[in-house]
CSV table of C-alpha atoms in Angstrom, one decimal:
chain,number,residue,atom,x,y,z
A,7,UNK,CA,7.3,-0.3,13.0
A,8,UNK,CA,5.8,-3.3,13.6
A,9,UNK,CA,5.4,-4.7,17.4
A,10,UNK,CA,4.1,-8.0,17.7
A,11,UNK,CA,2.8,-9.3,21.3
A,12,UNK,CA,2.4,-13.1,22.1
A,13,UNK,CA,0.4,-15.0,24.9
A,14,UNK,CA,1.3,-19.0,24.5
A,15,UNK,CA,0.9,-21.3,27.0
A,16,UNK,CA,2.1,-24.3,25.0
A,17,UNK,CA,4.4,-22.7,22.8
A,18,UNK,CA,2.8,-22.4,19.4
A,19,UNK,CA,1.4,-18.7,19.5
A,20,UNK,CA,5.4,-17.9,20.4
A,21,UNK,CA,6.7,-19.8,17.5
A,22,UNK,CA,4.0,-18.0,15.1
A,23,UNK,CA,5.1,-14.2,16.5
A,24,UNK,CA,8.6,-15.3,16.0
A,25,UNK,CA,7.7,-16.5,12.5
A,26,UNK,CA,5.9,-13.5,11.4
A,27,UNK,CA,9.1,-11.3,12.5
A,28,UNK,CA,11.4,-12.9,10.9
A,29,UNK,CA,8.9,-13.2,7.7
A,30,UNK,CA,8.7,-8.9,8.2
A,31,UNK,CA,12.7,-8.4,8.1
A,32,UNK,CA,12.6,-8.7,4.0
A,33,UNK,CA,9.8,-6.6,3.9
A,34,UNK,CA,10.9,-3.3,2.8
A,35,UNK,CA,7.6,-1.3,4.2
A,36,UNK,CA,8.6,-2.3,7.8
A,37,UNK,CA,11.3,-0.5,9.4
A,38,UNK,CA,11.8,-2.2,12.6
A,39,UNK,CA,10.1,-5.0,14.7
A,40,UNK,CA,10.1,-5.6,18.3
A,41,UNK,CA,8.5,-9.3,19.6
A,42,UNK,CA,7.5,-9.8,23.2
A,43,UNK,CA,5.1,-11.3,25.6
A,44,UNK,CA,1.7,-9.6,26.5
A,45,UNK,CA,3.1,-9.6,30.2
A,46,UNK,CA,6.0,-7.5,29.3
A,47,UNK,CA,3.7,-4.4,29.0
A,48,UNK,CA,1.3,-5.5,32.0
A,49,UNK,CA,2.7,-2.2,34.0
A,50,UNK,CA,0.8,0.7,32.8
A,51,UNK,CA,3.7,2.9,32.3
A,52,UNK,CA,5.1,0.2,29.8
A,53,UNK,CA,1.5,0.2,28.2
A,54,UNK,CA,1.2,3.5,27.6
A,55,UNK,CA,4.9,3.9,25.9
A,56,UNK,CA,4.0,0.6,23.9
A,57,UNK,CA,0.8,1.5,22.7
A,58,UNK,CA,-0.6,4.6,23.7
A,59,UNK,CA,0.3,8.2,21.4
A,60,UNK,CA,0.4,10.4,24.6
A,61,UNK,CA,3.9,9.2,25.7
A,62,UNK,CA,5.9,12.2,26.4
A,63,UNK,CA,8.7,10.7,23.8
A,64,UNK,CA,6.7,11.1,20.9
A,65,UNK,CA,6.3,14.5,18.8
A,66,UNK,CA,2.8,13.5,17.8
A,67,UNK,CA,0.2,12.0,18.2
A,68,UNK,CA,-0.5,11.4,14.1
A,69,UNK,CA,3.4,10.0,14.2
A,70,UNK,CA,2.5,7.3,16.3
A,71,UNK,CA,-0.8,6.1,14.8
A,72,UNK,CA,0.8,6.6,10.7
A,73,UNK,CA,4.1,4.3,11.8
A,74,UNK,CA,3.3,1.8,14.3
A,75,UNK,CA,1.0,-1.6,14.3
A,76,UNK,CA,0.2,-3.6,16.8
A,77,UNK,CA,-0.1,-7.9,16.3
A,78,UNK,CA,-1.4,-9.6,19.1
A,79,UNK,CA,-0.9,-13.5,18.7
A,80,UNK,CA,-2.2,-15.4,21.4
A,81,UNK,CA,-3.6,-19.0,22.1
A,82,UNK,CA,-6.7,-19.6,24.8
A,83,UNK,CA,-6.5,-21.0,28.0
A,84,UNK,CA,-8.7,-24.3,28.2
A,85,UNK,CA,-12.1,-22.4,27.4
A,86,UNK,CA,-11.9,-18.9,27.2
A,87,UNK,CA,-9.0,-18.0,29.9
A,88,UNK,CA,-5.8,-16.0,28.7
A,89,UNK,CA,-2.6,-18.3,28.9
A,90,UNK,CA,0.2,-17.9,31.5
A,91,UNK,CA,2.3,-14.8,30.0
A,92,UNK,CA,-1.1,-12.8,29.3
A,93,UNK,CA,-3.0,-12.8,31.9
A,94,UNK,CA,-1.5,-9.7,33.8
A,95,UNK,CA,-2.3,-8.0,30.2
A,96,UNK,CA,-5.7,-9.2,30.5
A,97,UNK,CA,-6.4,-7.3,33.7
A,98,UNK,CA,-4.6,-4.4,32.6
A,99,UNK,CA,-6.9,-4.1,29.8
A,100,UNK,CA,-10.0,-5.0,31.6
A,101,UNK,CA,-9.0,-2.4,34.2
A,102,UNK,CA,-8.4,0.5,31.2
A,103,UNK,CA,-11.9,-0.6,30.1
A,104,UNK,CA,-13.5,0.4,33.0
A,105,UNK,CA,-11.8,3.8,33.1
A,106,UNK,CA,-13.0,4.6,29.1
A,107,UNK,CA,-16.8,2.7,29.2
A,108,UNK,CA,-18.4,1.8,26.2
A,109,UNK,CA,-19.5,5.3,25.5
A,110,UNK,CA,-16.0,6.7,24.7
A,111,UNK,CA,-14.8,4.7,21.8
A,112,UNK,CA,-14.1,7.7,19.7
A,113,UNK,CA,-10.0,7.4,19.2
A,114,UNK,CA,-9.4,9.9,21.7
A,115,UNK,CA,-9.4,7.0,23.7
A,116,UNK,CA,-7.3,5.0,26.3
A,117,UNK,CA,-4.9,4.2,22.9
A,118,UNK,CA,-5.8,7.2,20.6
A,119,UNK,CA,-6.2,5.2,17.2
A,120,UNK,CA,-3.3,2.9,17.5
A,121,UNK,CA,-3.7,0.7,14.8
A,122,UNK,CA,-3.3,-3.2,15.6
A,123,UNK,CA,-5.1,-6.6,14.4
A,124,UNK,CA,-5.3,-10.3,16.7
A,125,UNK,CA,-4.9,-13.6,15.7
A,126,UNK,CA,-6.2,-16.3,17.8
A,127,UNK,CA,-5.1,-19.4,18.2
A,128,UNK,CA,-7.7,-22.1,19.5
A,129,UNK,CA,-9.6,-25.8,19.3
A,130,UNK,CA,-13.3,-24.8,17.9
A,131,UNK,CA,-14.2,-28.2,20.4
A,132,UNK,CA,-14.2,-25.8,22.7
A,133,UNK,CA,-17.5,-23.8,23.7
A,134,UNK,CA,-15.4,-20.3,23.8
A,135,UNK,CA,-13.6,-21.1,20.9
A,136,UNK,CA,-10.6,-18.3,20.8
A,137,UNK,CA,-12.4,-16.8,23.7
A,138,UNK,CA,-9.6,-14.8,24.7
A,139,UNK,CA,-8.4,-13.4,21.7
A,140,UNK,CA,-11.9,-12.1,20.6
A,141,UNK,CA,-11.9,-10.6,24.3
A,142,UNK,CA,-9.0,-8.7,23.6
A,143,UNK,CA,-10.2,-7.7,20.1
A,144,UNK,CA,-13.2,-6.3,21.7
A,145,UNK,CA,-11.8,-4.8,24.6
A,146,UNK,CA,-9.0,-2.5,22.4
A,147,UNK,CA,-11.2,-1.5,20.2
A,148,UNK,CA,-14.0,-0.1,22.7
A,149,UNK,CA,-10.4,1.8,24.5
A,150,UNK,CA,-10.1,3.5,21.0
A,151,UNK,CA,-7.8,1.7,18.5
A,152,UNK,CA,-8.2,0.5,15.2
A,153,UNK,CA,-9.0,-2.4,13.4
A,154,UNK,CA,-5.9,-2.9,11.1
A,155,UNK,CA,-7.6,-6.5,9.9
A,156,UNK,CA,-10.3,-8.2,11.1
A,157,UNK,CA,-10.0,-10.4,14.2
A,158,UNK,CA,-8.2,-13.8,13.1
A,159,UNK,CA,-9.2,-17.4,14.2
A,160,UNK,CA,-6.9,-19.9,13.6
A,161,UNK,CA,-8.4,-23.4,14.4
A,162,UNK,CA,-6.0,-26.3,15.7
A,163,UNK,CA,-8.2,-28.8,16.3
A,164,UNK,CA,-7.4,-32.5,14.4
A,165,UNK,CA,-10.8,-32.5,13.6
A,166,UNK,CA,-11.2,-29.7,11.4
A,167,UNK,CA,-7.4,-30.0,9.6
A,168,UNK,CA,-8.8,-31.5,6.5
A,169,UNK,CA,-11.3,-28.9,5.7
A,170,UNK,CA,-9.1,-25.7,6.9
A,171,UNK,CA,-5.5,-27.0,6.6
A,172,UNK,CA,-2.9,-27.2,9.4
A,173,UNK,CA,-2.2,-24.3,12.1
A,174,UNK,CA,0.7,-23.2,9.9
A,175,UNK,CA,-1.6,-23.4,6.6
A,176,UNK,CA,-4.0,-20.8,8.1
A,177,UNK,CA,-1.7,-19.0,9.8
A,178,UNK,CA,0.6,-18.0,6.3
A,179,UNK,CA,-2.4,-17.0,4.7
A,180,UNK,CA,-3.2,-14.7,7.6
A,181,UNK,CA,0.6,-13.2,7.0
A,182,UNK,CA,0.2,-13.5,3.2
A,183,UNK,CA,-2.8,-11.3,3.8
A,184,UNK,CA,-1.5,-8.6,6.3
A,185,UNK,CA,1.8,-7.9,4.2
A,186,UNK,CA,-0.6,-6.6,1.5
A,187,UNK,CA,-2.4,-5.0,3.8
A,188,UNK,CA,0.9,-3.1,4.9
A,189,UNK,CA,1.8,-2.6,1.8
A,190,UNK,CA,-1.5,-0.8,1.0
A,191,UNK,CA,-1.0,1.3,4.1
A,192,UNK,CA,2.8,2.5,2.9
A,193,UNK,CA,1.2,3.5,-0.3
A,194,UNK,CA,-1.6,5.3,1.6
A,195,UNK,CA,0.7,7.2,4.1
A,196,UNK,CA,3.3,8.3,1.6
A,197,UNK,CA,0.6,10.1,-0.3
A,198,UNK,CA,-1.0,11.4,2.8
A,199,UNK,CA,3.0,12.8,3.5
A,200,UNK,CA,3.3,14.3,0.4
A,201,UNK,CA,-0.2,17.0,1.2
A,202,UNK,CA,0.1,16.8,4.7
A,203,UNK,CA,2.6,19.4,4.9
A,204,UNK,CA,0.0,22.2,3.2
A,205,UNK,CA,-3.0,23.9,4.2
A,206,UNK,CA,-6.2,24.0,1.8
A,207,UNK,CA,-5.1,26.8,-0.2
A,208,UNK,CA,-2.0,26.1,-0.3
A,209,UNK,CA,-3.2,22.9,-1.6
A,210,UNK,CA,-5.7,24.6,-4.1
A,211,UNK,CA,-2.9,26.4,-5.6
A,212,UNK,CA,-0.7,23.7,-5.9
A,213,UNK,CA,-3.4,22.1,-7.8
A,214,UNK,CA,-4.4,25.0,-9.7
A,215,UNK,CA,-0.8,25.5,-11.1
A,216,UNK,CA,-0.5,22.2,-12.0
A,217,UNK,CA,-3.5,22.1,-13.6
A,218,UNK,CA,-2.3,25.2,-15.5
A,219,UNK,CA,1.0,23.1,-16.4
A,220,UNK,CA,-0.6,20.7,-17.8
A,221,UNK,CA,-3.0,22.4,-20.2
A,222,UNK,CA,0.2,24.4,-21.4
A,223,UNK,CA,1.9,21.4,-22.0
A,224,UNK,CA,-0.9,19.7,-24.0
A,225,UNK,CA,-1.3,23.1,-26.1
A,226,UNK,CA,2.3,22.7,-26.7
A,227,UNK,CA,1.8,18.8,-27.7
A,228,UNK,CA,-0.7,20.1,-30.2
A,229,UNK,CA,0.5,22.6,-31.7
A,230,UNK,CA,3.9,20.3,-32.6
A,231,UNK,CA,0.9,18.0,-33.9
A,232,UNK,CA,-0.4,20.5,-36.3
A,233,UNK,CA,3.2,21.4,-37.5
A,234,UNK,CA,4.4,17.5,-38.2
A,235,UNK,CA,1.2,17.2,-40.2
A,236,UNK,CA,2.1,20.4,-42.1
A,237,UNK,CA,5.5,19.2,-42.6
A,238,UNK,CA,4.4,16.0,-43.8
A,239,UNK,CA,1.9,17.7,-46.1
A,240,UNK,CA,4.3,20.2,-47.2
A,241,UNK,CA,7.7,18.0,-47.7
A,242,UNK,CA,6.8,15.8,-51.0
A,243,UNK,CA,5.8,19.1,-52.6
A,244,UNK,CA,9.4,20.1,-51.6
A,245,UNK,CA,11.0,17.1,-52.4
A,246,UNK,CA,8.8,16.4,-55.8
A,247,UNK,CA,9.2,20.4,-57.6
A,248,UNK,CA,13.0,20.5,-58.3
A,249,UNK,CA,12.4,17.3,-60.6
A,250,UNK,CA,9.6,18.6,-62.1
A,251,UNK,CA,11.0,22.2,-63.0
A,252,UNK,CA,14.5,20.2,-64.1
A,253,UNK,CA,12.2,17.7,-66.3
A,254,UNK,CA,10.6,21.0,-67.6
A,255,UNK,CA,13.7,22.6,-68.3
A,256,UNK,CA,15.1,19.9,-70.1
A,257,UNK,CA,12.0,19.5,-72.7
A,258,UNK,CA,11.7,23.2,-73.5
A,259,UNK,CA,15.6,22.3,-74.4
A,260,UNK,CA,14.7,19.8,-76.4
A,261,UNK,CA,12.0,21.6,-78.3
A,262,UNK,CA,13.9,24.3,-79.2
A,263,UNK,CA,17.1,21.9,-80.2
A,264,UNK,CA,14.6,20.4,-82.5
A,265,UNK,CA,13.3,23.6,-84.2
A,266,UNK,CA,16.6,24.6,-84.6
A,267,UNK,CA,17.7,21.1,-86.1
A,268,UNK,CA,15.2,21.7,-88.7
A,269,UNK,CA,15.4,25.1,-89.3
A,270,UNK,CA,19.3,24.4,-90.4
A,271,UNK,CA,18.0,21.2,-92.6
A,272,UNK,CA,17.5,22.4,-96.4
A,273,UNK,CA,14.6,22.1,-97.5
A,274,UNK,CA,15.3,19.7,-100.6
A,275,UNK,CA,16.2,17.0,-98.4
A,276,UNK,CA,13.5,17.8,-96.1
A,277,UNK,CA,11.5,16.4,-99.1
């Protein structure tokens, strides 16, 4: 499950998030996707069923962090400032901060491990360029979550479009990038699934008896091996001794026609 959370103040960070869901609905590693402001999970109740894995809904904690990720898209605010629909989030966050302090960034934290990743949308003209979206980068991941990609700057400026492409340029390579990163991660979990479910010696016999399986079958392999070259070894002889005895037959036949022949000639006209 995917969530993806936008802060625009112009527009263009909403028409990314709404971009990237709609690019995630033929993906067949995402299940579900869910696209809304920052502000819409500014309450702290909200929050914690959004992105927390202590929400009283959830079986487990290892549930939450293995199936959902967290996109934050977000433009700045002139320099540095969060735009209109993200800055209740921001204090939100700032507040959860001071609660968990730098100390406790272990991810028993504020959101237990939660994986997510921020883009940043900004004008590098500015002094604090992206300003708020490497705030919010640093602020998650000191309440405990998890760096599914590295933070994201996406550069809008005129100025720098003919070196780094357009907005949209730099912002499908981003998405080019985090569906393999995705995919990567389905591959990862579905292997975790298939030993999560035993303990170590269950595991170590599970592994043992395959291991045992497998050496039987390659004893099996080689002994066939042996036999076809036996067979192959064996089979002209087989196929070559009936012509030889038949060929041996037929000249002792022909010797003793012979003698006979010339023991029935008489001799005078032997001479």
């Amino acid at each position: 499950n995917v969530h993806i959370h936008y802060g625009s103040q112009t527009g263009n960070a909403r028409c990314m998030a709404l971009s990237l869901q709609n690019l995630l609905t033929t993906d067949p590693s995402v299940t579900s996707t869910t696209c809304k402001t920052l502000d819409s999970t500014a309450k702290f109740d909200a929050f914690q069923e959004e992105w927390s894995s202590g929400s009283s809904s959830l079986s487990s904690s290892s549930a939450r962090i293995d199936t959902h990720i967290h996109v934050i898209i977000t433009s700045t605010f002139l320099d540095g400032g969060a735009p209109s629909n993200a800055q209740q989030f921001r204090q939100l966050i700032q507040g959860a901060v001071a609660q968990h302090p730098a100390r406790d960034t272990s991810v028993a934290g504020a959101l237990n491990g939660a994986s997510f990743c921020v883009v940043g949308l900004g004008d590098s003209m500015w002094p604090k360029f992206c300003g708020f979206a490497v705030e919010l980068d640093r602020m998650l991941c000191k309440l405990g979550g998890t760096q599914l990609l590295e933070l994201q700057k996406i550069d809008c400026s005129p100025c720098k479009e003919s070196d780094l492409g357009s907005r949209q340029d730099q912002f499908q390579r981003w998405c080019f990038g985090f569906k393999e990163k995705l995919e990567v991660t389905t591959r990862s979990r579905a292997t975790t699934s298939v030993c999560g479910g035993l303990d170590p010696m269950e595991l170590d016999a599970t592994l043992s008896t395959s291991t045992l399986e497998v050496s039987v079958a390659r004893s099996s392999v080689t002994s066939f091996a042996k036999l076809g070259q036996i067979v192959i070894l064996v089979f002209p002889v087989i196929l070559v001794f009936p012509i030889i005895l038949v060929n041996a037959v037929i000249l002792v036949n022909a010797v003793i026609l012979v003698n006979l022949v010339n023991a029935l000639i008489d001799p005078g006209e032997k001479k």
